Structures are given as structure tokens and as C-alpha cells.
Amino acid sequence: MVLVSTRNPLNMGAVARAMSNFGVFHLRVVDPYEVAFRRAKSAVGASELLANAEEFSSVADAVADCALVVGTTAVGPREVQHPVRSLEDGARVIRRKLAPAKVALLFGSEKYGLSNNDMSHCHWLMRIPTRAEHRSMNLGQAAAICLYELVRKGRPGGPIERKPVANAAEVERITTVLFDVLRFTRYWNPGSSKSTEEKVRRLIRRLHLEKGDAEVLLGMLRQVLWKVNVDSKK
Amino acid sequence: MVLVSTRNPLNMGAVARAMSNFGVFHLRVVDPYEVAFRRAKSAVGASELLANAEEFSSVADAVADCALVVGTTAVGPREVQHPVRSLEDGARVIRRKLAPAKVALLFGSEKYGLSNNDMSHCHWLMRIPTRAEHRSMNLGQAAAICLYELVRKGRPGGPIERKPVANAAEVERITTVLFDVLRFTRYWNPGSSKSTEEKVRRLIRRLHLEKGDAEVLLGMLRQVLWKVNVDSKK
């Protein structure tokens, strides 16, 4: 579980408690409101789980070692750029992945949810099927429902054999080298906007790169970057 | 939803919010801690649902007009006198009943849960499958999970909506431009073998490119090729 920019210590505590209820023990926080984080950690009855929460300054760092990054959203598929799965479908996909690889589940701030930039690090989004007239859930409750659904016993039937997929750090490395290539080759104008970067970041995630393929592509991109660099200095 | 002897106004508010999220509107409270109930009702942002909550002095009165009364418990079947269903099974039974008749779902106090007397009004009990080492859930979270499961649609939802994928011609166009790029940048030696080409061709197919993404990638590759070409002629 990754909490991004959470502000309310009670919510952090509630998430930690639900995690303990359902046997999920790794909590990471990104850019938390400092006072809230300290208060949550020192609250009476605060769990070991909360005390051991790891703090990161960016989503990229927090999900670096994860093979699948899933965001949560209260809004419908038409309002976001990402594929959106229902919690039930999404949880089924995550359960299939979980055994061999780390999966990050991201929750945004109480007020704004995940930003577009946060989401650009996600492979897809998951939505709890709340009523259209009152979509936005309390953070602690939303987390509890996701955890409940995630630990639900799966249907019988063996997992599908898959090649190991690239983790988020490997995918992000490709992304940043590609950004350099796009700048050097003037595919991007010097002042290219944040949203253009986010579009490309999302595109790269949609490729669901296998580990081996990610290495090959990174090698290609580095070679391109080197060549463009050398030539432009002639 | 029937809350019995709830003490914390925040929990009452949380239950009401989750009810609104999932479209369940009748809240009844039995013997609430008076201060908590008044505080919850008058809280900023307290819902209409909470304002309309009905107050009763006994469980018997609160469930009088219900055809099915279900209690919730954190403990296992061996510790109570009642039949205990998992939430998933119980919710299925409740969904079958709900259409023609009123069903009451009881939650006990934060500290002690439902008393034996409260339970004696129940047809059976329902349990959320938490970890044996940490069974007891926060009231607001437990209620949210029950509501989520109760309004669950019988069948799993439809598959994720997919964008149209690139056809073979579009994928092959990307492949050939990439081949040129790899030659120009000396990623490949002049005499690179057929099998090397095939490896890259397979890799590109494994990406399962969407149509739109294929166009974007082709544009990037053409720009790289143009730049490498121009520079090498300097």
C-alpha cells in the first residue's frame, strides 16, 4: 500500500489497522503531511506496521521495485486517461501477479486523490463501485474494502505462466532515456509541457514490458542517445 | 444498518458516509452514547442520512419490522452460539431476501461488539474474514466492507474496455523504421544477422501495441531517423 500526500493521521492509522486485519504489512508513504505522519506514528495503539512505514519523496521512488503499479480513483473511465478496472476485476488480476512479484496499490490525498503525474506511474486504475451521486469514499474505508477484496480467495484454476516483467524502476529508466532522446532529436520542443511527458510515461506503461525486453530497449535507446550526442558535436 | 451502543461520533459519521457511497439509506441506532449521537448529527458535513437516523431504546424495537436480522461478529463460529456465515456467503443470502423484505444488519459497540442479548435477536451472524491474530476491525471500515459486499453485483463485471490494437502492417512499419535506426546508430553492426532481426521483430510484437500508441511510436522513430541522418551528413 502506498499513501500519497495523505493529510489526516486518523486515516493513516485506519489504513494501517485494516492492513493488519487482512495481513498486508508493507506500508509506504509519499510526501505525507509531516505533522500527520509523526502524529499517526506516535498515536496510542499505533501499530508496528505504521512505525515501520517507509517514507519516500516521490511516487517513482516508492514504486521502484514493484512489477505492477495500480492507482485508485473515485471517477469513471471517461474522466481519466488510464484504463479503469472495477475493484473486483482488478483484484483478480493483482492476485494472479502477487505471488511472484511486488504490486503497489496507490491511494491519493483525501481531498484531491491521485494527481495526473501520480497516475502516470500507474499501469491502470481501480475503482470501487460507489453510487454515481456520492462517489468519493473515506480513505480508511476505501483502503479496507480494497484489502478485503485483494485477500479474497481466488477461483480455482492455476495461475498463468508469465515471463518476469520489468519493475517500475526499470520502466522509469527507459522513460527518462526516451525523454532525453525526444529532446535531443527535437521531437519535443525545448519547452515541452508536463502533460506531454505524462502522455509518454503512460504509453510506456501500457507496453507491459517483460524484463528481458526492457533491457534490450534500454540498450537501443542508450545507443540512439549516444549517437545523437556524438553527431551533434561534430 | 443498525448500530448498537456506538460510542464514537466519528464512527457514526463514517458508517453514514459509506451507506451513502453504496446507496443504503436507512440508519437506526440503538441506545447510542447520547453525546456521540448528537455530535455526529451536528458535525459539519453530516449527511441527511445521519440526521434522519431513527433512535430506539432496544434491539427488539429497532428490528421489529425486519424479516431477517443479521448480526456481525469478529469472533469465530466456535465462540458463539449462532450460526456464522462468511461475509461473502451471508451477503448472497441477504441479497436474495432484500428485494421483498427488510433486512437488519447489526453492528455492536466499538469495544465489546454485540452482546449475547443483542445476538439473540439475530437469525445468524456474519464475519469478515480477517486474520486470526488481528480480528477486530474498526467499525466504519467493517461497515464499509459489508456494504460493498451487499451491493455487489452477482456476476463479475465486464472485461476492461480495450482500445483498438495496431494491425500487422502498422507494427511492421514500426519494425522496419526501427531496423534503420538500429543500423544508423551502429547498435547493429553492418552484417547483423537475420536472427537478430527476428528477435527484435518478436519483441515489437510482444508489446501488443494499441493503434494510437503505434502511431506515436512511429512518429518518434521517424524523427530519430531523420535526426541521425541529418547529423551524419554534417
GROMACS .gro file of C-alpha atoms in nm:
model
  468
    1MET     CA    1   0.000   0.000   0.000
    2VAL     CA    2   0.131   0.339  -0.096
    3LEU     CA    3  -0.030   0.651   0.051
    4VAL     CA    4   0.042   0.965  -0.150
    5SER     CA    5   0.015   1.305   0.020
    6THR     CA    6  -0.213   1.184   0.298
    7ARG     CA    7  -0.304   1.462   0.539
    8ASN     CA    8  -0.509   1.307   0.820
    9PRO     CA    9  -0.328   1.098   1.084
   10LEU     CA   10  -0.652   0.916   1.170
   11ASN     CA   11  -0.675   0.798   0.812
   12MET     CA   12  -0.317   0.672   0.818
   13GLY     CA   13  -0.395   0.483   1.135
   14ALA     CA   14  -0.713   0.340   0.985
   15VAL     CA   15  -0.531   0.219   0.674
   16ALA     CA   16  -0.264   0.056   0.890
   17ARG     CA   17  -0.526  -0.116   1.103
   18ALA     CA   18  -0.709  -0.258   0.800
   19MET     CA   19  -0.377  -0.376   0.658
   20SER     CA   20  -0.310  -0.564   0.979
   21ASN     CA   21  -0.665  -0.707   0.975
   22PHE     CA   22  -0.603  -0.853   0.631
   23GLY     CA   23  -0.238  -0.948   0.665
   24VAL     CA   24  -0.080  -0.692   0.432
   25PHE     CA   25   0.225  -0.548   0.602
   26HIS     CA   26   0.422  -0.313   0.378
   27LEU     CA   27   0.312   0.046   0.404
   28ARG     CA   28   0.486   0.323   0.211
   29VAL     CA   29   0.406   0.690   0.227
   30VAL     CA   30   0.496   0.954  -0.030
   31ASP     CA   31   0.525   1.316   0.067
   32PRO     CA   32   0.295   1.288   0.368
   33TYR     CA   33   0.188   1.594   0.560
   34GLU     CA   34   0.473   1.571   0.812
   35VAL     CA   35   0.275   1.654   1.123
   36ALA     CA   36   0.014   1.394   1.033
   37PHE     CA   37   0.274   1.126   0.974
   38ARG     CA   38   0.451   1.190   1.301
   39ARG     CA   39   0.121   1.203   1.489
   40ALA     CA   40  -0.005   0.882   1.330
   41LYS     CA   41   0.318   0.703   1.417
   42SER     CA   42   0.313   0.812   1.777
   43ALA     CA   43  -0.059   0.761   1.839
   44VAL     CA   44  -0.156   0.533   2.127
   45GLY     CA   45  -0.205   0.188   1.984
   46ALA     CA   46  -0.028   0.276   1.662
   47SER     CA   47   0.079  -0.046   1.505
   48GLU     CA   48   0.426  -0.173   1.439
   49LEU     CA   49   0.319  -0.162   1.077
   50LEU     CA   50   0.280   0.215   1.091
   51ALA     CA   51   0.605   0.255   1.282
   52ASN     CA   52   0.780   0.061   1.006
   53ALA     CA   53   0.620   0.259   0.724
   54GLU     CA   54   0.878   0.373   0.471
   55GLU     CA   55   0.878   0.733   0.359
   56PHE     CA   56   0.958   0.845   0.004
   57SER     CA   57   0.972   1.182  -0.162
   58SER     CA   58   0.835   1.069  -0.498
   59VAL     CA   59   0.596   0.813  -0.638
   60ALA     CA   60   0.872   0.692  -0.871
   61ASP     CA   61   1.096   0.601  -0.576
   62ALA     CA   62   0.813   0.445  -0.378
   63VAL     CA   63   0.717   0.203  -0.654
   64ALA     CA   64   1.065   0.142  -0.799
   65ASP     CA   65   1.085  -0.226  -0.700
   66CYS     CA   66   0.726  -0.311  -0.795
   67ALA     CA   67   0.629  -0.503  -1.107
   68LEU     CA   68   0.274  -0.372  -1.117
   69VAL     CA   69   0.156  -0.028  -1.008
   70VAL     CA   70  -0.217   0.025  -0.963
   71GLY     CA   71  -0.382   0.356  -0.876
   72THR     CA   72  -0.721   0.404  -0.714
   73THR     CA   73  -0.975   0.655  -0.834
   74ALA     CA   74  -1.327   0.765  -0.749
   75VAL     CA   75  -1.403   0.883  -1.100
   76GLY     CA   76  -1.525   0.693  -1.401
   77PRO     CA   77  -1.331   0.570  -1.704
   78ARG     CA   78  -1.435   0.865  -1.918
   79GLU     CA   79  -1.267   1.121  -1.695
   80VAL     CA   80  -0.917   0.975  -1.681
   81GLN     CA   81  -0.652   0.880  -1.936
   82HIS     CA   82  -0.593   0.536  -1.789
   83PRO     CA   83  -0.774   0.207  -1.824
   84VAL     CA   84  -1.005   0.168  -1.523
   85ARG     CA   85  -1.099  -0.171  -1.381
   86SER     CA   86  -1.367  -0.242  -1.125
   87LEU     CA   87  -1.221  -0.342  -0.790
   88GLU     CA   88  -1.341  -0.697  -0.841
   89ASP     CA   89  -1.173  -0.741  -1.179
   90GLY     CA   90  -0.863  -0.551  -1.076
   91ALA     CA   91  -0.821  -0.755  -0.759
   92ARG     CA   92  -0.836  -1.074  -0.962
   93VAL     CA   93  -0.554  -0.951  -1.185
   94ILE     CA   94  -0.349  -0.841  -0.885
   95ARG     CA   95  -0.394  -1.176  -0.710
   96ARG     CA   96  -0.253  -1.351  -1.015
   97LYS     CA   97   0.052  -1.124  -1.009
   98LEU     CA   98   0.111  -1.114  -0.637
   99ALA     CA   99   0.280  -1.447  -0.587
  100PRO     CA  100   0.593  -1.383  -0.790
  101ALA     CA  101   0.615  -1.004  -0.785
  102LYS     CA  102   0.557  -0.693  -0.577
  103VAL     CA  103   0.244  -0.493  -0.654
  104ALA     CA  104   0.195  -0.132  -0.544
  105LEU     CA  105  -0.155  -0.003  -0.471
  106LEU     CA  106  -0.167   0.378  -0.463
  107PHE     CA  107  -0.412   0.598  -0.276
  108GLY     CA  108  -0.414   0.975  -0.328
  109SER     CA  109  -0.480   1.254  -0.082
  110GLU     CA  110  -0.815   1.281   0.093
  111LYS     CA  111  -0.905   1.595  -0.093
  112TYR     CA  112  -0.778   1.551  -0.446
  113GLY     CA  113  -0.699   1.184  -0.492
  114LEU     CA  114  -0.406   1.096  -0.716
  115SER     CA  115  -0.269   1.369  -0.943
  116ASN     CA  116  -0.220   1.314  -1.315
  117ASN     CA  117   0.151   1.290  -1.250
  118ASP     CA  118   0.096   1.025  -0.979
  119MET     CA  119  -0.128   0.833  -1.217
  120SER     CA  120   0.128   0.844  -1.496
  121HIS     CA  121   0.332   0.596  -1.290
  122CYS     CA  122   0.041   0.351  -1.281
  123HIS     CA  123  -0.030   0.068  -1.522
  124TRP     CA  124  -0.402   0.104  -1.465
  125LEU     CA  125  -0.657   0.229  -1.216
  126MET     CA  126  -0.911   0.058  -0.998
  127ARG     CA  127  -1.247   0.190  -0.885
  128ILE     CA  128  -1.478   0.084  -0.603
  129PRO     CA  129  -1.830   0.076  -0.748
  130THR     CA  130  -1.983   0.353  -0.540
  131ARG     CA  131  -2.301   0.540  -0.628
  132ALA     CA  132  -2.263   0.799  -0.904
  133GLU     CA  133  -2.419   1.065  -0.678
  134HIS     CA  134  -2.170   1.004  -0.396
  135ARG     CA  135  -1.854   0.855  -0.531
  136SER     CA  136  -1.583   0.977  -0.304
  137MET     CA  137  -1.507   0.744  -0.014
  138ASN     CA  138  -1.327   0.796   0.312
  139LEU     CA  139  -0.964   0.689   0.267
  140GLY     CA  140  -0.960   0.436   0.552
  141GLN     CA  141  -1.279   0.274   0.431
  142ALA     CA  142  -1.172   0.263   0.068
  143ALA     CA  143  -0.843   0.100   0.170
  144ALA     CA  144  -1.026  -0.154   0.387
  145ILE     CA  145  -1.255  -0.255   0.101
  146CYS     CA  146  -0.964  -0.292  -0.140
  147LEU     CA  147  -0.776  -0.507   0.111
  148TYR     CA  148  -1.082  -0.722   0.173
  149GLU     CA  149  -1.122  -0.781  -0.198
  150LEU     CA  150  -0.750  -0.842  -0.254
  151VAL     CA  151  -0.720  -1.119   0.004
  152ARG     CA  152  -1.045  -1.281  -0.110
  153LYS     CA  153  -0.980  -1.639  -0.206
  154GLY     CA  154  -0.940  -1.669  -0.580
  155ARG     CA  155  -1.127  -1.903  -0.802
  156PRO     CA  156  -0.972  -2.244  -0.851
  157GLY     CA  157  -0.752  -2.278  -1.153
  158GLY     CA  158  -0.379  -2.244  -1.176
  159PRO     CA  159  -0.201  -1.919  -1.246
  160ILE     CA  160  -0.094  -1.839  -1.598
  161GLU     CA  161   0.275  -1.880  -1.652
  162ARG     CA  162   0.434  -1.549  -1.733
  163LYS     CA  163   0.779  -1.419  -1.803
  164PRO     CA  164   0.905  -1.187  -1.531
  165VAL     CA  165   0.801  -0.832  -1.602
  166ALA     CA  166   1.011  -0.521  -1.565
  167ASN     CA  167   0.975  -0.341  -1.235
  168ALA     CA  168   0.882   0.026  -1.210
  169ALA     CA  169   1.244   0.142  -1.172
  170GLU     CA  170   1.344  -0.033  -1.495
  171VAL     CA  171   1.046   0.110  -1.679
  172GLU     CA  172   1.117   0.458  -1.547
  173ARG     CA  173   1.481   0.431  -1.661
  174ILE     CA  174   1.359   0.364  -2.015
  175THR     CA  175   1.120   0.655  -1.983
  176THR     CA  176   1.386   0.906  -1.882
  177VAL     CA  177   1.631   0.799  -2.153
  178LEU     CA  178   1.349   0.824  -2.405
  179PHE     CA  179   1.273   1.175  -2.278
  180ASP     CA  180   1.636   1.270  -2.348
  181VAL     CA  181   1.618   1.119  -2.695
  182LEU     CA  182   1.298   1.306  -2.774
  183ARG     CA  183   1.455   1.633  -2.662
  184PHE     CA  184   1.783   1.580  -2.849
  185THR     CA  185   1.610   1.483  -3.169
  186ARG     CA  186   1.375   1.782  -3.141
  187TYR     CA  187   1.073   1.554  -3.140
  188TRP     CA  188   0.993   1.769  -2.842
  189ASN     CA  189   1.035   2.141  -2.846
  190PRO     CA  190   1.257   2.272  -2.566
  191GLY     CA  191   0.958   2.390  -2.363
  192SER     CA  192   0.758   2.069  -2.384
  193SER     CA  193   0.494   2.054  -2.118
  194LYS     CA  194   0.449   1.828  -1.818
  195SER     CA  195   0.137   1.677  -1.973
  196THR     CA  196   0.333   1.571  -2.283
  197GLU     CA  197   0.576   1.388  -2.058
  198GLU     CA  198   0.290   1.226  -1.873
  199LYS     CA  199   0.141   1.103  -2.200
  200VAL     CA  200   0.465   0.930  -2.295
  201ARG     CA  201   0.505   0.790  -1.943
  202ARG     CA  202   0.160   0.634  -1.969
  203LEU     CA  203   0.235   0.498  -2.315
  204ILE     CA  204   0.548   0.320  -2.189
  205ARG     CA  205   0.346   0.162  -1.904
  206ARG     CA  206   0.090   0.032  -2.149
  207LEU     CA  207   0.360  -0.182  -2.310
  208HIS     CA  208   0.379  -0.409  -2.001
  209LEU     CA  209   0.742  -0.480  -2.078
  210GLU     CA  210   0.898  -0.810  -1.990
  211LYS     CA  211   1.225  -0.779  -1.800
  212GLY     CA  212   1.441  -0.901  -2.088
  213ASP     CA  213   1.269  -0.677  -2.341
  214ALA     CA  214   1.311  -0.378  -2.113
  215GLU     CA  215   1.686  -0.436  -2.104
  216VAL     CA  216   1.706  -0.463  -2.482
  217LEU     CA  217   1.503  -0.146  -2.536
  218LEU     CA  218   1.710   0.046  -2.284
  219GLY     CA  219   2.023  -0.061  -2.471
  220MET     CA  220   1.877   0.059  -2.800
  221LEU     CA  221   1.774   0.393  -2.656
  222ARG     CA  222   2.113   0.450  -2.498
  223GLN     CA  223   2.281   0.378  -2.828
  224VAL     CA  224   2.049   0.625  -3.003
  225LEU     CA  225   2.121   0.886  -2.738
  226TRP     CA  226   2.494   0.833  -2.768
  227LYS     CA  227   2.484   0.859  -3.147
  228VAL     CA  228   2.271   1.172  -3.148
  229ASN     CA  229   2.503   1.326  -2.893
  230VAL     CA  230   2.819   1.247  -3.085
  231ASP     CA  231   2.679   1.366  -3.415
  232SER     CA  232   2.552   1.690  -3.278
  233LYS     CA  233   2.902   1.773  -3.150
  234LYS     CA  234   3.059   1.732  -3.491
  235MET     CA  235  -2.798  -0.075   0.920
  236VAL     CA  236  -2.846  -0.087   1.293
  237LEU     CA  237  -2.573   0.049   1.521
  238VAL     CA  238  -2.598  -0.081   1.876
  239SER     CA  239  -2.437   0.118   2.161
  240THR     CA  240  -2.195   0.302   1.937
  241ARG     CA  241  -1.976   0.543   2.131
  242ASN     CA  242  -1.763   0.734   1.880
  243PRO     CA  243  -1.929   1.008   1.671
  244LEU     CA  244  -1.659   0.975   1.405
  245ASN     CA  245  -1.755   0.611   1.359
  246MET     CA  246  -2.122   0.700   1.322
  247GLY     CA  247  -2.029   0.956   1.060
  248ALA     CA  248  -1.808   0.704   0.880
  249VAL     CA  249  -2.086   0.444   0.872
  250ALA     CA  250  -2.328   0.702   0.735
  251ARG     CA  251  -2.082   0.807   0.465
  252ALA     CA  252  -2.024   0.450   0.349
  253MET     CA  253  -2.401   0.392   0.344
  254SER     CA  254  -2.439   0.690   0.117
  255ASN     CA  255  -2.150   0.566  -0.102
  256PHE     CA  256  -2.329   0.238  -0.157
  257GLY     CA  257  -2.687   0.360  -0.168
  258VAL     CA  258  -2.819   0.219   0.161
  259PHE     CA  259  -3.022   0.487   0.334
  260HIS     CA  260  -3.192   0.361   0.650
  261LEU     CA  261  -2.983   0.401   0.958
  262ARG     CA  262  -3.111   0.304   1.300
  263VAL     CA  263  -2.930   0.345   1.628
  264VAL     CA  264  -2.997   0.159   1.950
  265ASP     CA  265  -2.901   0.306   2.282
  266PRO     CA  266  -2.624   0.525   2.144
  267TYR     CA  267  -2.396   0.716   2.370
  268GLU     CA  268  -2.610   1.032   2.365
  269VAL     CA  269  -2.330   1.284   2.336
  270ALA     CA  270  -2.180   1.093   2.046
  271PHE     CA  271  -2.508   1.074   1.863
  272ARG     CA  272  -2.579   1.445   1.898
  273ARG     CA  273  -2.225   1.532   1.798
  274ALA     CA  274  -2.235   1.305   1.493
  275LYS     CA  275  -2.566   1.453   1.380
  276SER     CA  276  -2.446   1.809   1.411
  277ALA     CA  277  -2.100   1.756   1.264
  278VAL     CA  278  -2.006   1.973   0.967
  279GLY     CA  279  -2.089   1.779   0.657
  280ALA     CA  280  -2.305   1.532   0.846
  281SER     CA  281  -2.532   1.371   0.597
  282GLU     CA  282  -2.906   1.390   0.570
  283LEU     CA  283  -2.889   1.018   0.627
  284LEU     CA  284  -2.743   1.071   0.973
  285ALA     CA  285  -2.990   1.348   1.050
  286ASN     CA  286  -3.274   1.111   0.962
  287ALA     CA  287  -3.137   0.824   1.169
  288GLU     CA  288  -3.402   0.669   1.390
  289GLU     CA  289  -3.328   0.610   1.755
  290PHE     CA  290  -3.453   0.309   1.951
  291SER     CA  291  -3.405   0.200   2.306
  292SER     CA  292  -3.385  -0.171   2.235
  293VAL     CA  293  -3.270  -0.405   1.961
  294ALA     CA  294  -3.614  -0.568   1.962
  295ASP     CA  295  -3.781  -0.239   1.870
  296ALA     CA  296  -3.518  -0.147   1.614
  297VAL     CA  297  -3.560  -0.469   1.415
  298ALA     CA  298  -3.933  -0.517   1.470
  299ASP     CA  299  -4.035  -0.461   1.107
  300CYS     CA  300  -3.746  -0.663   0.954
  301ALA     CA  301  -3.785  -1.008   0.803
  302LEU     CA  302  -3.423  -1.104   0.853
  303VAL     CA  303  -3.188  -0.990   1.129
  304VAL     CA  304  -2.817  -1.047   1.085
  305GLY     CA  305  -2.551  -0.969   1.342
  306THR     CA  306  -2.184  -0.904   1.277
  307THR     CA  307  -1.904  -1.055   1.480
  308ALA     CA  308  -1.528  -1.060   1.485
  309VAL     CA  309  -1.507  -1.399   1.652
  310GLY     CA  310  -1.515  -1.745   1.504
  311PRO     CA  311  -1.802  -1.993   1.495
  312ARG     CA  312  -1.677  -2.188   1.795
  313GLU     CA  313  -1.708  -1.896   2.032
  314VAL     CA  314  -2.071  -1.806   1.968
  315GLN     CA  315  -2.399  -1.992   1.985
  316HIS     CA  316  -2.517  -1.872   1.647
  317PRO     CA  317  -2.454  -2.000   1.301
  318VAL     CA  318  -2.177  -1.786   1.150
  319ARG     CA  319  -2.152  -1.726   0.777
  320SER     CA  320  -1.863  -1.567   0.595
  321LEU     CA  321  -1.948  -1.221   0.469
  322GLU     CA  322  -1.947  -1.349   0.112
  323ASP     CA  323  -2.197  -1.628   0.178
  324GLY     CA  324  -2.407  -1.418   0.410
  325ALA     CA  325  -2.427  -1.132   0.164
  326ARG     CA  326  -2.551  -1.369  -0.103
  327VAL     CA  327  -2.834  -1.482   0.124
  328ILE     CA  328  -2.919  -1.123   0.217
  329ARG     CA  329  -2.928  -1.012  -0.147
  330ARG     CA  330  -3.182  -1.282  -0.217
  331LYS     CA  331  -3.401  -1.160   0.069
  332LEU     CA  332  -3.357  -0.788   0.019
  333ALA     CA  333  -3.595  -0.735  -0.270
  334PRO     CA  334  -3.918  -0.834  -0.097
  335ALA     CA  335  -3.836  -0.772   0.269
  336LYS     CA  336  -3.645  -0.552   0.509
  337VAL     CA  337  -3.319  -0.690   0.640
  338ALA     CA  338  -3.144  -0.553   0.950
  339LEU     CA  339  -2.766  -0.568   0.976
  340LEU     CA  340  -2.644  -0.513   1.332
  341PHE     CA  341  -2.310  -0.376   1.447
  342GLY     CA  342  -2.214  -0.376   1.814
  343SER     CA  343  -2.016  -0.125   2.015
  344GLU     CA  344  -1.654  -0.048   1.928
  345LYS     CA  345  -1.530  -0.211   2.245
  346TYR     CA  346  -1.743  -0.517   2.305
  347GLY     CA  347  -1.927  -0.588   1.982
  348LEU     CA  348  -2.279  -0.726   2.009
  349SER     CA  349  -2.382  -0.866   2.347
  350ASN     CA  350  -2.531  -1.212   2.379
  351ASN     CA  351  -2.864  -1.043   2.429
  352ASP     CA  352  -2.825  -0.840   2.110
  353MET     CA  353  -2.728  -1.154   1.921
  354SER     CA  354  -3.030  -1.338   2.046
  355HIS     CA  355  -3.237  -1.118   1.814
  356CYS     CA  356  -3.037  -1.231   1.514
  357HIS     CA  357  -3.113  -1.516   1.278
  358TRP     CA  358  -2.747  -1.569   1.218
  359LEU     CA  359  -2.412  -1.389   1.228
  360MET     CA  360  -2.174  -1.277   0.963
  361ARG     CA  361  -1.797  -1.247   0.985
  362ILE     CA  362  -1.545  -1.059   0.774
  363PRO     CA  363  -1.252  -1.295   0.714
  364THR     CA  364  -0.983  -1.103   0.900
  365ARG     CA  365  -0.657  -1.252   1.019
  366ALA     CA  366  -0.686  -1.471   1.331
  367GLU     CA  367  -0.412  -1.262   1.501
  368HIS     CA  368  -0.595  -0.934   1.445
  369ARG     CA  369  -0.963  -0.993   1.404
  370SER     CA  370  -1.126  -0.682   1.539
  371MET     CA  371  -1.193  -0.417   1.277
  372ASN     CA  372  -1.269  -0.050   1.304
  373LEU     CA  373  -1.647  -0.004   1.296
  374GLY     CA  374  -1.654   0.234   1.000
  375GLN     CA  375  -1.431   0.008   0.796
  376ALA     CA  376  -1.622  -0.309   0.883
  377ALA     CA  377  -1.950  -0.142   0.786
  378ALA     CA  378  -1.799  -0.019   0.458
  379ILE     CA  379  -1.681  -0.371   0.366
  380CYS     CA  380  -2.021  -0.522   0.447
  381LEU     CA  381  -2.196  -0.259   0.236
  382TYR     CA  382  -1.957  -0.315  -0.052
  383GLU     CA  383  -2.025  -0.687  -0.042
  384LEU     CA  384  -2.401  -0.642  -0.003
  385VAL     CA  385  -2.441  -0.427  -0.312
  386ARG     CA  386  -2.201  -0.641  -0.515
  387LYS     CA  387  -2.348  -0.749  -0.842
  388GLY     CA  388  -2.397  -1.124  -0.868
  389ARG     CA  389  -2.187  -1.164  -1.178
  390PRO     CA  390  -1.840  -1.030  -1.223
  391GLY     CA  391  -1.834  -0.709  -1.422
  392GLY     CA  392  -1.749  -0.688  -1.787
  393PRO     CA  393  -1.395  -0.703  -1.913
  394ILE     CA  394  -1.184  -0.394  -1.920
  395GLU     CA  395  -1.254  -0.182  -2.222
  396ARG     CA  396  -0.964  -0.206  -2.463
  397LYS     CA  397  -0.852   0.036  -2.724
  398PRO     CA  398  -0.819  -0.095  -3.082
  399VAL     CA  399  -0.483  -0.259  -3.138
  400ALA     CA  400  -0.244  -0.189  -3.423
  401ASN     CA  401  -0.268  -0.422  -3.717
  402ALA     CA  402   0.024  -0.620  -3.851
  403ALA     CA  403   0.107  -0.367  -4.122
  404GLU     CA  404   0.135  -0.086  -3.868
  405VAL     CA  405   0.352  -0.298  -3.642
  406GLU     CA  406   0.576  -0.398  -3.930
  407ARG     CA  407   0.617  -0.033  -4.032
  408ILE     CA  408   0.748   0.042  -3.684
  409THR     CA  409   0.974  -0.260  -3.707
  410THR     CA  410   1.139  -0.156  -4.034
  411VAL     CA  411   1.197   0.203  -3.923
  412LEU     CA  412   1.346   0.068  -3.601
  413PHE     CA  413   1.576  -0.156  -3.806
  414ASP     CA  414   1.700   0.152  -3.993
  415VAL     CA  415   1.756   0.337  -3.669
  416LEU     CA  416   1.950   0.045  -3.522
  417ARG     CA  417   2.173   0.032  -3.829
  418PHE     CA  418   2.234   0.405  -3.848
  419THR     CA  419   2.318   0.431  -3.482
  420ARG     CA  420   2.552   0.130  -3.505
  421TYR     CA  421   2.351  -0.057  -3.246
  422TRP     CA  422   2.373  -0.321  -3.512
  423ASN     CA  423   2.692  -0.397  -3.698
  424PRO     CA  424   2.662  -0.378  -4.076
  425GLY     CA  425   2.648  -0.754  -4.109
  426SER     CA  426   2.385  -0.818  -3.846
  427SER     CA  427   2.221  -1.150  -3.886
  428LYS     CA  428   1.869  -1.245  -3.979
  429SER     CA  429   1.816  -1.397  -3.637
  430THR     CA  430   1.896  -1.067  -3.467
  431GLU     CA  431   1.630  -0.901  -3.679
  432GLU     CA  432   1.382  -1.171  -3.589
  433LYS     CA  433   1.449  -1.122  -3.221
  434VAL     CA  434   1.362  -0.755  -3.247
  435ARG     CA  435   1.058  -0.828  -3.462
  436ARG     CA  436   0.927  -1.065  -3.196
  437LEU     CA  437   0.999  -0.813  -2.925
  438ILE     CA  438   0.791  -0.548  -3.102
  439ARG     CA  439   0.501  -0.795  -3.131
  440ARG     CA  440   0.515  -0.872  -2.762
  441LEU     CA  441   0.429  -0.510  -2.691
  442HIS     CA  442   0.073  -0.563  -2.821
  443LEU     CA  443   0.060  -0.201  -2.931
  444GLU     CA  444  -0.261  -0.007  -2.934
  445LYS     CA  445  -0.331   0.171  -3.263
  446GLY     CA  446  -0.277   0.519  -3.121
  447ASP     CA  447   0.043   0.422  -2.943
  448ALA     CA  448   0.177   0.264  -3.262
  449GLU     CA  449   0.131   0.594  -3.445
  450VAL     CA  450   0.307   0.788  -3.172
  451LEU     CA  451   0.600   0.545  -3.162
  452LEU     CA  452   0.633   0.551  -3.540
  453GLY     CA  453   0.648   0.930  -3.527
  454MET     CA  454   0.921   0.918  -3.265
  455LEU     CA  455   1.126   0.667  -3.459
  456ARG     CA  456   1.098   0.866  -3.784
  457GLN     CA  457   1.216   1.177  -3.602
  458VAL     CA  458   1.512   0.986  -3.461
  459LEU     CA  459   1.596   0.850  -3.804
  460TRP     CA  460   1.574   1.195  -3.961
  461LYS     CA  461   1.797   1.346  -3.694
  462VAL     CA  462   2.058   1.071  -3.718
  463ASN     CA  463   2.058   1.106  -4.095
  464VAL     CA  464   2.098   1.482  -4.091
  465ASP     CA  465   2.374   1.475  -3.834
  466SER     CA  466   2.573   1.206  -4.009
  467LYS     CA  467   2.580   1.418  -4.326
  468LYS     CA  468   2.731   1.717  -4.148
   0.00000   0.00000   0.00000
